[in-house]
Amino acid sequence: MSDEFDRDRLDAALAVVEDWPVDHVSAAVVGPEGALAVRGDDTRVYRLASVTKPIVAVAALLAVEEEAISLDEAAGPEGATVRHLLAHASGLDFSDREKVRARPGERRIYSSAGFEVLADHIAEATGIAFTDYLTEAVCQPLGMGSTALEGSAGHGASASLADLISFATELVAPTLLAPETLEEAVTEQFRGLDGIVPGYGMHKPCPWGLGFELRDAKYPHWTGQHNSPGTFGHFGQSGTLLWVQPEIQTALVVLTDRDFGDWAKPLWPQLSDRVVDAATRRSRPEDSLGG
């Protein structure tokens, strides 16, 4: 979109995070050229929890583009592929990488273990330790100097808001990934599978892309009612979230130091709706006249 964002309106929408019941919060609204509004310390490093997964997914997609791996090659449990692992459709348990709970493609079983298996698969295929691959493929090109993966590729990363602004900008207007690769990543994989969104219960169906949760028509949900069905992203149990709404070329990143819980369930959607409304209503001549 060529119209200018109303940065004052976006900043006002984001200001509500300062009243949240958390010790520390850093948040940003992001557009195609970077941050449009920021609140909090953008250098403070937070645990990302499952917001780790989209970062790992981008590394995996770059490995696909480099032809180090392919989406439909075998990986994980018998009959599963890289695509199954990225889309939580491999049948692996949430945390036990040795426990298979369903046949591949049968159910949407949210699995951090699947991302650990994926990371090992990429390391084996490339001959590069996955933490190094992630740094070289994603973090260095995007200037994500504070981002570190320590532990699980499903939930073990930490990063600053400044780094997540860079990452979100890539998701709004890709420069590392080919646009068609990102489009595939935010397209529903293994259509129609039922599954659980942690903290929000069963959804029938539960659409997911390649490392990104797809909002679709899910309710209740951690995004807002004003977010479009095309919104994609992830949230983390450490109190973090990232979503992108492609139609308005806007992303929201929020990092806190309070674990996700009942406190977040009304506040995250409320903030999301404020941001969507502010991003949708562009500056108009009559606004400056009080119109």
CSV table of C-alpha atoms in Angstrom, one decimal:
chain,number,residue,atom,x,y,z
A,1,MET,CA,0.0,0.0,0.0
A,2,SER,CA,1.3,3.4,-0.9
A,3,ASP,CA,-0.6,5.5,1.7
A,4,GLU,CA,1.4,6.6,4.8
A,5,PHE,CA,0.7,4.9,8.1
A,6,ASP,CA,-0.6,7.2,10.8
A,7,ARG,CA,2.2,6.8,13.2
A,8,ASP,CA,0.6,8.9,16.0
A,9,ARG,CA,-2.5,6.7,15.9
A,10,LEU,CA,-0.4,3.5,16.0
A,11,ASP,CA,1.7,4.9,18.9
A,12,ALA,CA,-1.5,5.6,20.8
A,13,ALA,CA,-2.8,2.2,20.1
A,14,LEU,CA,0.4,0.6,21.4
A,15,ALA,CA,0.5,2.8,24.5
A,16,VAL,CA,-1.9,0.5,26.4
A,17,VAL,CA,0.9,-2.1,27.0
A,18,GLU,CA,2.3,0.3,29.6
A,19,ASP,CA,-0.7,-0.5,31.8
A,20,TRP,CA,-0.3,-4.3,31.6
A,21,PRO,CA,0.3,-6.3,34.8
A,22,VAL,CA,3.9,-7.2,33.8
A,23,ASP,CA,7.2,-6.1,35.1
A,24,HIS,CA,8.7,-5.4,31.7
A,25,VAL,CA,7.2,-5.1,28.2
A,26,SER,CA,8.6,-4.1,24.9
A,27,ALA,CA,6.4,-3.8,21.9
A,28,ALA,CA,6.4,-2.6,18.3
A,29,VAL,CA,4.1,-2.1,15.3
A,30,VAL,CA,6.0,-3.0,12.2
A,31,GLY,CA,5.5,-2.1,8.5
A,32,PRO,CA,7.4,-2.9,5.3
A,33,GLU,CA,10.3,-0.6,6.2
A,34,GLY,CA,10.6,-1.4,9.9
A,35,ALA,CA,9.2,-0.1,13.1
A,36,LEU,CA,6.2,2.3,13.0
A,37,ALA,CA,5.7,2.6,16.8
A,38,VAL,CA,7.7,1.3,19.7
A,39,ARG,CA,7.1,1.1,23.4
A,40,GLY,CA,9.6,-0.1,26.0
A,41,ASP,CA,13.3,-1.0,25.9
A,42,ASP,CA,14.2,-2.5,22.4
A,43,THR,CA,17.5,-3.8,23.7
A,44,ARG,CA,16.2,-5.9,26.6
A,45,VAL,CA,16.5,-9.6,25.9
A,46,TYR,CA,13.4,-11.8,26.6
A,47,ARG,CA,12.8,-15.5,26.4
A,48,LEU,CA,10.7,-16.1,23.3
A,49,ALA,CA,9.3,-19.6,24.1
A,50,SER,CA,7.4,-20.7,21.0
A,51,VAL,CA,8.0,-17.5,19.1
A,52,THR,CA,11.2,-19.5,18.5
A,53,LYS,CA,9.3,-21.6,16.0
A,54,PRO,CA,8.8,-19.0,13.2
A,55,ILE,CA,12.5,-18.1,13.4
A,56,VAL,CA,13.5,-21.8,13.1
A,57,ALA,CA,10.9,-22.2,10.3
A,58,VAL,CA,12.5,-19.4,8.3
A,59,ALA,CA,15.9,-21.1,8.6
A,60,ALA,CA,14.3,-24.4,7.4
A,61,LEU,CA,12.7,-22.6,4.4
A,62,LEU,CA,16.0,-21.0,3.5
A,63,ALA,CA,17.6,-24.5,3.6
A,64,VAL,CA,14.8,-25.6,1.2
A,65,GLU,CA,15.6,-22.7,-1.1
A,66,GLU,CA,19.3,-23.6,-1.0
A,67,GLU,CA,18.3,-27.2,-1.9
A,68,ALA,CA,20.0,-28.6,1.2
A,69,ILE,CA,16.7,-30.2,2.1
A,70,SER,CA,13.3,-30.5,0.5
A,71,LEU,CA,9.8,-30.1,2.1
A,72,ASP,CA,8.7,-33.5,1.0
A,73,GLU,CA,11.8,-35.6,2.0
A,74,ALA,CA,11.5,-38.1,4.8
A,75,ALA,CA,12.2,-36.7,8.3
A,76,GLY,CA,11.0,-37.7,11.7
A,77,PRO,CA,8.7,-40.7,12.3
A,78,GLU,CA,8.1,-43.3,9.6
A,79,GLY,CA,6.1,-41.8,6.8
A,80,ALA,CA,6.7,-38.2,7.9
A,81,THR,CA,8.4,-35.4,6.0
A,82,VAL,CA,10.0,-32.0,6.7
A,83,ARG,CA,6.6,-30.5,5.7
A,84,HIS,CA,4.8,-32.6,8.4
A,85,LEU,CA,7.3,-31.5,11.0
A,86,LEU,CA,6.8,-27.8,10.2
A,87,ALA,CA,3.0,-28.1,10.1
A,88,HIS,CA,2.6,-30.1,13.4
A,89,ALA,CA,1.3,-33.0,11.4
A,90,SER,CA,4.0,-35.6,11.9
A,91,GLY,CA,2.2,-37.3,14.8
A,92,LEU,CA,5.0,-36.6,17.3
A,93,ASP,CA,4.1,-35.9,20.9
A,94,PHE,CA,4.4,-32.3,22.2
A,95,SER,CA,7.7,-32.8,24.1
A,96,ASP,CA,8.8,-36.5,23.6
A,97,ARG,CA,10.5,-37.0,20.3
A,98,GLU,CA,10.4,-40.7,20.7
A,99,LYS,CA,6.6,-40.9,21.2
A,100,VAL,CA,4.4,-41.0,18.2
A,101,ARG,CA,0.7,-40.4,18.9
A,102,ALA,CA,-0.8,-40.6,15.3
A,103,ARG,CA,0.1,-41.4,11.8
A,104,PRO,CA,1.6,-38.5,9.7
A,105,GLY,CA,-1.1,-36.3,8.3
A,106,GLU,CA,-3.8,-37.7,10.5
A,107,ARG,CA,-4.0,-35.0,13.3
A,108,ARG,CA,-2.6,-31.6,14.1
A,109,ILE,CA,-0.6,-32.4,17.2
A,110,TYR,CA,1.3,-29.3,18.4
A,111,SER,CA,4.9,-30.5,18.9
A,112,SER,CA,8.0,-28.7,20.1
A,113,ALA,CA,9.7,-32.1,19.7
A,114,GLY,CA,9.0,-32.0,16.0
A,115,PHE,CA,11.1,-28.8,15.7
A,116,GLU,CA,13.9,-30.4,17.6
A,117,VAL,CA,13.9,-33.3,15.1
A,118,LEU,CA,13.7,-30.8,12.2
A,119,ALA,CA,16.8,-28.9,13.5
A,120,ASP,CA,18.7,-32.2,13.8
A,121,HIS,CA,17.7,-33.1,10.2
A,122,ILE,CA,18.9,-29.8,8.9
A,123,ALA,CA,22.2,-30.1,10.8
A,124,GLU,CA,22.7,-33.6,9.3
A,125,ALA,CA,21.9,-32.4,5.8
A,126,THR,CA,24.1,-29.4,5.9
A,127,GLY,CA,26.9,-30.6,8.0
A,128,ILE,CA,26.5,-27.4,10.1
A,129,ALA,CA,25.4,-27.3,13.8
A,130,PHE,CA,21.8,-26.0,13.7
A,131,THR,CA,22.6,-23.1,16.0
A,132,ASP,CA,25.3,-22.0,13.6
A,133,TYR,CA,23.1,-22.5,10.6
A,134,LEU,CA,20.3,-20.4,12.2
A,135,THR,CA,22.8,-17.6,13.0
A,136,GLU,CA,24.4,-17.6,9.5
A,137,ALA,CA,21.1,-18.0,7.5
A,138,VAL,CA,18.7,-15.8,9.5
A,139,CYS,CA,20.3,-13.8,12.3
A,140,GLN,CA,23.3,-12.3,10.7
A,141,PRO,CA,21.6,-11.2,7.4
A,142,LEU,CA,18.8,-9.6,9.4
A,143,GLY,CA,21.1,-8.0,12.0
A,144,MET,CA,19.6,-10.0,14.9
A,145,GLY,CA,22.7,-9.7,17.1
A,146,SER,CA,21.1,-10.5,20.4
A,147,THR,CA,19.2,-13.6,19.3
A,148,ALA,CA,20.4,-16.9,20.7
A,149,LEU,CA,19.1,-20.4,20.5
A,150,GLU,CA,20.0,-22.2,23.8
A,151,GLY,CA,18.2,-25.6,24.0
A,152,SER,CA,15.1,-26.7,22.1
A,153,ALA,CA,14.6,-25.5,18.6
A,154,GLY,CA,10.9,-25.5,19.5
A,155,HIS,CA,11.1,-23.0,22.4
A,156,GLY,CA,14.6,-22.2,23.4
A,157,ALA,CA,15.5,-18.9,21.8
A,158,SER,CA,15.8,-15.5,23.4
A,159,ALA,CA,16.0,-12.1,21.6
A,160,SER,CA,15.4,-8.3,21.9
A,161,LEU,CA,12.6,-6.3,20.5
A,162,ALA,CA,15.0,-4.7,18.0
A,163,ASP,CA,15.8,-8.2,16.6
A,164,LEU,CA,12.2,-9.1,16.4
A,165,ILE,CA,11.4,-5.9,14.6
A,166,SER,CA,14.0,-6.9,12.0
A,167,PHE,CA,12.4,-10.4,11.8
A,168,ALA,CA,8.9,-9.1,11.5
A,169,THR,CA,9.9,-6.7,8.8
A,170,GLU,CA,11.2,-9.7,6.8
A,171,LEU,CA,7.8,-11.3,7.2
A,172,VAL,CA,5.9,-8.2,6.0
A,173,ALA,CA,8.3,-7.5,3.1
A,174,PRO,CA,10.6,-10.5,2.5
A,175,THR,CA,14.2,-10.0,1.3
A,176,LEU,CA,15.8,-13.2,2.4
A,177,LEU,CA,13.0,-15.5,1.5
A,178,ALA,CA,11.5,-15.6,-2.0
A,179,PRO,CA,8.0,-14.2,-1.8
A,180,GLU,CA,6.6,-17.4,-3.2
A,181,THR,CA,8.3,-19.3,-0.4
A,182,LEU,CA,6.7,-17.2,2.3
A,183,GLU,CA,3.4,-17.5,0.5
A,184,GLU,CA,3.6,-21.3,0.7
A,185,ALA,CA,4.6,-21.0,4.4
A,186,VAL,CA,1.5,-19.1,5.3
A,187,THR,CA,-0.8,-21.4,3.3
A,188,GLU,CA,-2.7,-24.1,5.1
A,189,GLN,CA,-0.8,-27.4,5.1
A,190,PHE,CA,-2.7,-30.8,5.3
A,191,ARG,CA,-6.1,-29.1,5.1
A,192,GLY,CA,-8.9,-29.8,7.5
A,193,LEU,CA,-6.9,-31.3,10.4
A,194,ASP,CA,-8.3,-30.8,13.9
A,195,GLY,CA,-6.0,-29.7,16.6
A,196,ILE,CA,-5.4,-27.8,19.8
A,197,VAL,CA,-3.9,-24.3,20.1
A,198,PRO,CA,-2.2,-24.4,23.5
A,199,GLY,CA,-4.2,-22.3,26.0
A,200,TYR,CA,-7.2,-22.0,23.7
A,201,GLY,CA,-8.4,-25.6,23.2
A,202,MET,CA,-9.5,-27.6,20.3
A,203,HIS,CA,-10.2,-26.1,16.9
A,204,LYS,CA,-12.0,-28.0,14.1
A,205,PRO,CA,-10.2,-27.5,11.8
A,206,CYS,CA,-7.0,-26.0,13.2
A,207,PRO,CA,-5.1,-24.5,10.2
A,208,TRP,CA,-1.4,-24.2,10.3
A,209,GLY,CA,1.3,-23.3,7.7
A,210,LEU,CA,5.0,-24.1,7.7
A,211,GLY,CA,6.0,-23.0,11.1
A,212,PHE,CA,3.3,-20.3,11.3
A,213,GLU,CA,-0.1,-20.6,13.0
A,214,LEU,CA,-2.9,-19.3,10.7
A,215,ARG,CA,-5.6,-17.4,12.3
A,216,ASP,CA,-8.4,-18.3,9.9
A,217,ALA,CA,-11.7,-18.4,11.8
A,218,LYS,CA,-10.4,-19.6,15.1
A,219,TYR,CA,-12.2,-18.4,18.2
A,220,PRO,CA,-11.3,-17.9,21.0
A,221,HIS,CA,-7.9,-16.8,19.9
A,222,TRP,CA,-4.8,-14.8,21.0
A,223,THR,CA,-5.2,-12.3,18.1
A,224,GLY,CA,-8.1,-9.9,17.8
A,225,GLN,CA,-11.5,-10.1,16.2
A,226,HIS,CA,-10.4,-7.4,13.8
A,227,ASN,CA,-7.5,-9.5,12.6
A,228,SER,CA,-8.2,-11.0,9.2
A,229,PRO,CA,-8.4,-14.8,8.5
A,230,GLY,CA,-5.1,-14.3,6.6
A,231,THR,CA,-3.2,-13.2,9.7
A,232,PHE,CA,-0.3,-15.5,10.7
A,233,GLY,CA,2.2,-15.7,13.5
A,234,HIS,CA,2.8,-17.3,16.8
A,235,PHE,CA,2.7,-16.7,20.5
A,236,GLY,CA,4.9,-18.0,23.3
A,237,GLN,CA,4.2,-19.3,26.8
A,238,SER,CA,6.8,-16.8,28.1
A,239,GLY,CA,4.4,-14.0,27.4
A,240,THR,CA,5.4,-13.2,23.8
A,241,LEU,CA,3.6,-12.8,20.5
A,242,LEU,CA,4.1,-11.9,16.9
A,243,TRP,CA,1.5,-11.6,14.2
A,244,VAL,CA,1.5,-10.4,10.6
A,245,GLN,CA,-1.6,-9.2,8.7
A,246,PRO,CA,-0.6,-9.2,5.1
A,247,GLU,CA,-3.5,-7.2,3.8
A,248,ILE,CA,-2.5,-4.1,5.7
A,249,GLN,CA,1.3,-4.8,5.6
A,250,THR,CA,1.4,-4.7,9.4
A,251,ALA,CA,3.0,-6.8,12.1
A,252,LEU,CA,2.7,-6.6,15.9
A,253,VAL,CA,5.5,-7.8,18.2
A,254,VAL,CA,5.1,-8.0,22.0
A,255,LEU,CA,7.6,-9.3,24.5
A,256,THR,CA,7.0,-9.5,28.2
A,257,ASP,CA,8.6,-11.2,31.2
A,258,ARG,CA,5.3,-12.7,32.6
A,259,ASP,CA,4.3,-16.1,31.5
A,260,PHE,CA,1.2,-16.4,29.4
A,261,GLY,CA,-2.0,-16.9,31.4
A,262,ASP,CA,-5.5,-15.6,32.1
A,263,TRP,CA,-4.0,-12.0,32.3
A,264,ALA,CA,-3.1,-12.1,28.6
A,265,LYS,CA,-6.3,-13.6,27.2
A,266,PRO,CA,-8.3,-10.3,27.2
A,267,LEU,CA,-5.4,-7.9,26.8
A,268,TRP,CA,-3.7,-9.5,23.7
A,269,PRO,CA,-6.8,-9.4,21.5
A,270,GLN,CA,-7.7,-5.9,22.7
A,271,LEU,CA,-4.3,-4.6,21.7
A,272,SER,CA,-4.4,-6.5,18.4
A,273,ASP,CA,-7.8,-4.9,17.5
A,274,ARG,CA,-6.5,-1.4,18.4
A,275,VAL,CA,-3.4,-1.9,16.2
A,276,VAL,CA,-5.4,-3.3,13.3
A,277,ASP,CA,-7.9,-0.4,13.5
A,278,ALA,CA,-5.1,2.2,13.7
A,279,ALA,CA,-3.2,0.6,10.8
A,280,THR,CA,-6.3,0.4,8.6
A,281,ARG,CA,-7.3,4.0,9.1
A,282,ARG,CA,-4.6,5.8,7.2
A,283,SER,CA,-3.9,9.5,7.5
A,284,ARG,CA,-6.5,11.6,5.7
A,285,PRO,CA,-6.5,15.4,5.1
A,286,GLU,CA,-9.6,15.8,7.3
A,287,ASP,CA,-7.9,14.2,10.3
A,288,SER,CA,-5.7,17.2,10.7
A,289,LEU,CA,-8.8,19.4,10.8
A,290,GLY,CA,-10.4,17.3,13.5
A,291,GLY,CA,-12.6,15.5,10.9
